[in-house]
Short mmCIF file of C-alpha atoms in Angstrom, two decimals:
data_model
loop_
_atom_site.label_atom_id
_atom_site.label_comp_id
_atom_site.label_asym_id
_atom_site.label_seq_id
_atom_site.Cartn_x
_atom_site.Cartn_y
_atom_site.Cartn_z
CA MET A 1141 21.16 54.94 4.89
CA ARG A 1142 22.47 51.62 3.66
CA ASN A 1143 24.98 51.09 6.07
CA LEU A 1144 21.53 51.52 8.76
CA ILE A 1145 19.60 49.13 6.94
CA PHE A 1146 22.84 46.27 6.82
CA THR A 1147 23.34 46.64 10.95
CA LYS A 1148 19.09 45.95 11.09
CA ILE A 1149 19.75 43.11 8.86
CA LEU A 1150 22.62 41.86 10.52
CA ASP A 1151 21.46 42.26 13.98
CA LEU A 1152 18.44 40.57 12.66
CA GLN A 1153 20.12 37.78 11.55
CA ILE A 1154 22.48 37.04 15.12
CA SER A 1155 19.19 37.59 16.99
CA ILE A 1156 17.32 34.75 14.86
CA PHE A 1157 20.90 32.74 15.24
CA ILE A 1158 21.10 33.09 18.94
CA PHE A 1159 17.32 32.08 19.11
CA THR A 1160 18.22 28.82 17.19
CA VAL A 1161 20.57 27.71 19.34
CA ILE A 1162 18.66 28.36 22.17
CA ILE A 1163 15.89 26.15 20.42
CA VAL A 1164 19.01 22.74 19.76
CA LEU A 1165 20.02 23.33 23.43
CA ILE A 1166 16.59 23.65 25.28
CA ILE A 1167 14.56 20.68 23.15
CA PRO A 1168 16.88 17.69 23.83
CA TYR A 1169 16.60 18.62 27.73
CA LEU A 1170 12.67 18.75 27.32
CA VAL A 1171 12.47 14.98 25.36
CA PHE A 1172 15.28 13.88 27.81
CA GLY A 1173 13.12 14.32 30.71
CA GLN A 1174 9.87 12.56 29.29
CA LEU A 1175 11.05 9.13 30.48
CA LYS A 1176 13.04 8.99 34.01
CA SER A 1177 13.26 5.25 33.91
CA GLN A 1178 11.85 2.17 32.49
CA ASP A 1179 10.16 0.38 35.21
CA LYS A 1180 10.33 -3.17 33.61
CA PRO A 1181 12.34 -3.78 31.12
CA VAL A 1182 11.49 -5.98 28.08
CA ARG A 1183 12.96 -8.90 27.29
CA ILE A 1184 11.49 -9.89 23.27
CA LYS A 1185 13.01 -13.07 23.64
CA GLN A 1186 10.67 -13.89 26.44
CA GLU A 1187 8.37 -11.78 25.06
CA ILE A 1188 8.42 -13.96 21.82
CA VAL A 1189 8.45 -17.64 23.90
CA GLN A 1190 5.52 -17.04 25.90
CA PRO A 1191 1.90 -17.74 25.04
CA ILE A 1192 -0.26 -15.17 24.07
CA GLN A 1193 -2.27 -14.31 27.28
CA ASP A 1194 -4.69 -10.86 25.51
CA LYS A 1195 -5.85 -11.55 21.58
CA PHE A 1196 -6.26 -7.84 21.43
CA LEU A 1197 -2.61 -6.40 21.86
CA GLY A 1198 0.44 -6.45 19.25
CA LEU A 1199 -0.05 -9.42 16.70
CA SER A 1200 -1.33 -11.22 18.87
CA ILE A 1201 -4.60 -10.49 17.18
CA PHE A 1202 -3.60 -13.45 14.79
CA ASP A 1203 -4.26 -17.38 16.68
CA PRO A 1204 -1.67 -19.48 14.80
CA SER A 1205 -3.79 -22.31 16.14
CA LYS A 1206 -6.51 -20.78 13.25
CA PHE A 1207 -4.19 -20.69 10.55
CA SER A 1208 -3.31 -23.53 8.17
CA MET A 1209 -1.24 -23.70 5.18
CA SER A 1210 -0.68 -26.32 2.09
CA HIS A 1211 2.06 -26.50 -0.39
CA SER A 1212 1.96 -28.33 -3.55
CA ILE A 1213 4.74 -27.52 -6.50
CA SER A 1214 4.67 -29.35 -9.45
CA MET A 1215 7.04 -29.61 -12.55
CA SER A 1216 6.29 -30.91 -16.01
CA TYR A 1217 7.80 -31.46 -19.42
CA PHE A 1218 6.05 -31.53 -22.61
CA THR A 1219 6.92 -31.52 -26.39
CA LEU A 1220 5.38 -32.28 -30.09
CA GLY A 1221 6.82 -31.75 -33.45
CA GLY A 1222 11.09 -31.47 -31.98
CA LYS A 1223 10.13 -28.57 -29.79
CA GLY A 1224 9.24 -28.25 -25.57
CA ILE A 1225 8.19 -26.90 -23.14
CA SER A 1226 9.21 -26.79 -19.05
CA GLN A 1227 6.81 -25.52 -16.84
CA SER A 1228 7.31 -25.61 -12.57
CA LEU A 1229 4.69 -25.40 -10.44
CA TYR A 1230 4.39 -23.38 -6.64
CA LEU A 1231 1.19 -23.45 -5.69
CA ASN A 1232 -0.03 -22.23 -1.67
CA THR A 1233 -3.50 -22.33 -0.18
CA MET A 1234 -3.51 -20.50 2.85
CA SER A 1235 -6.74 -20.54 5.67
CA TYR A 1236 -7.52 -18.70 8.24
CA GLN A 1237 -10.94 -19.65 10.76
CA ILE A 1238 -11.84 -16.03 11.73
CA ALA A 1239 -14.55 -17.64 13.70
CA SER A 1240 -16.33 -19.98 14.62
CA PRO A 1241 -18.60 -20.41 11.06
CA LEU A 1242 -16.72 -18.06 9.55
CA LEU A 1243 -13.38 -19.18 6.98
CA LEU A 1244 -11.14 -17.21 4.77
CA ARG A 1245 -9.17 -19.45 2.27
CA VAL A 1246 -6.60 -17.68 -0.11
CA GLN A 1247 -4.76 -19.42 -3.15
CA TRP A 1248 -1.31 -18.09 -4.85
CA GLY A 1249 1.33 -19.71 -6.63
CA ILE A 1250 4.56 -18.88 -8.68
CA GLN A 1251 5.13 -20.85 -12.20
CA ASN A 1252 8.21 -20.55 -14.55
CA PHE A 1253 8.54 -21.79 -17.55
CA PRO A 1254 12.77 -22.52 -17.92
CA TYR A 1255 12.21 -23.50 -21.24
CA ASN A 1256 10.02 -22.69 -23.99
CA THR A 1257 10.67 -23.12 -27.83
CA LEU A 1258 7.16 -24.53 -28.64
CA ALA A 1259 4.99 -21.02 -28.24
CA LYS A 1260 7.84 -18.29 -26.91
CA ASN A 1261 5.44 -14.95 -27.76
CA ASN A 1262 2.24 -16.72 -25.69
CA PRO A 1263 1.13 -14.58 -22.75
CA VAL A 1264 -0.16 -17.87 -21.76
CA PHE A 1265 3.44 -18.93 -20.64
CA GLU A 1266 4.71 -16.22 -19.61
CA SER A 1267 6.43 -16.74 -15.69
CA GLY A 1268 5.66 -14.63 -12.55
CA LEU A 1269 2.99 -14.59 -9.43
CA PHE A 1270 -0.47 -14.97 -9.51
CA LEU A 1271 -2.76 -15.57 -7.44
CA SER A 1272 -5.75 -18.01 -8.52
CA GLY A 1273 -7.89 -17.32 -5.41
CA ALA A 1274 -9.74 -15.93 -2.87
CA GLU A 1275 -12.69 -17.43 -0.49
CA LEU A 1276 -15.04 -16.23 2.66
CA GLN A 1277 -17.10 -19.60 3.70
CA TYR A 1278 -19.76 -18.30 6.05
CA LYS A 1279 -21.27 -21.92 7.13
CA PRO A 1280 -23.44 -21.78 10.67
CA SER A 1281 -24.56 -25.76 10.13
CA ASP A 1282 -24.22 -28.50 7.81
CA LYS A 1283 -27.92 -27.35 5.29
CA LEU A 1284 -26.80 -23.56 5.23
CA GLU A 1285 -23.39 -22.83 3.20
CA MET A 1286 -22.68 -18.90 2.41
CA ARG A 1287 -19.19 -18.71 -0.15
CA LEU A 1288 -18.04 -15.04 -1.38
CA GLN A 1289 -15.30 -16.00 -4.30
CA PHE A 1290 -12.98 -14.74 -6.14
CA ASN A 1291 -11.33 -17.81 -8.86
CA ARG A 1292 -9.16 -16.65 -11.92
CA MET A 1293 -7.78 -19.79 -14.14
CA PRO A 1294 -6.32 -19.28 -16.98
CA ASN A 1295 -8.67 -19.49 -20.65
CA TYR A 1296 -7.17 -22.83 -21.62
CA MET A 1297 -7.96 -24.37 -18.09
CA TYR A 1298 -11.40 -23.08 -18.20
CA ASN A 1299 -14.47 -25.55 -19.42
CA ARG A 1300 -18.16 -24.50 -18.77
CA TYR A 1301 -19.30 -28.02 -19.76
CA TRP A 1302 -18.25 -29.51 -16.35
CA TYR A 1303 -19.54 -26.85 -14.20
CA ASP A 1304 -23.30 -27.39 -16.40
CA ASN A 1305 -22.89 -31.21 -16.26
CA PRO A 1306 -25.54 -32.03 -13.26
CA LEU A 1307 -24.40 -35.49 -13.40
CA ARG A 1308 -20.41 -34.29 -12.02
CA PRO A 1309 -20.23 -34.58 -8.25
CA TYR A 1310 -20.97 -31.87 -6.33
CA ARG A 1311 -18.22 -29.42 -5.85
CA SER A 1312 -18.21 -25.44 -5.75
CA SER A 1313 -14.95 -24.20 -5.45
CA LEU A 1314 -11.61 -25.27 -6.49
CA TRP A 1315 -11.03 -26.23 -3.26
CA ASP A 1316 -13.50 -28.72 -2.73
CA TRP A 1317 -11.20 -31.08 -4.24
CA ASP A 1318 -8.90 -32.01 -1.52
CA GLU A 1319 -12.42 -32.00 0.95
CA LYS A 1320 -13.34 -35.65 1.98
CA LYS A 1321 -17.00 -35.41 0.54
#
């Protein structure tokens, strides 16, 4: 009885092995038969260099002529009572004109405090990457403008009086300081 069960199990294992070998040998022929020849070879260098013809294929959705970017770098050092702090800051503002009246703007940066003996454990002086703000501006005419904004400012920079002051020149966002009014 045991011998009969052992033979049936062995026959089943051999059948599974033969089936697996047949599948492994047949599948490459099926896959290889999908593409007989390529009509027009793709030349990557020419595809990168040639101007965009169809704006909806591949990465051609992004139009570089509608994109602008500005950078600023600043470095500072402050000392008080024999202690000091140094800061370096890189700020990047990217704008993309999605449509004629619709503009997307993102501002991000990297700050670093390589030397800090003034306020060692203060979270305000942490180094790293940060998102300063983002804005979606819709301006169909000179008399109508709508903005959806996200601004993130450190607590020490926030001055509510400046925004409530009726005598200040009209500035609606951080990025308006670069524009000529």
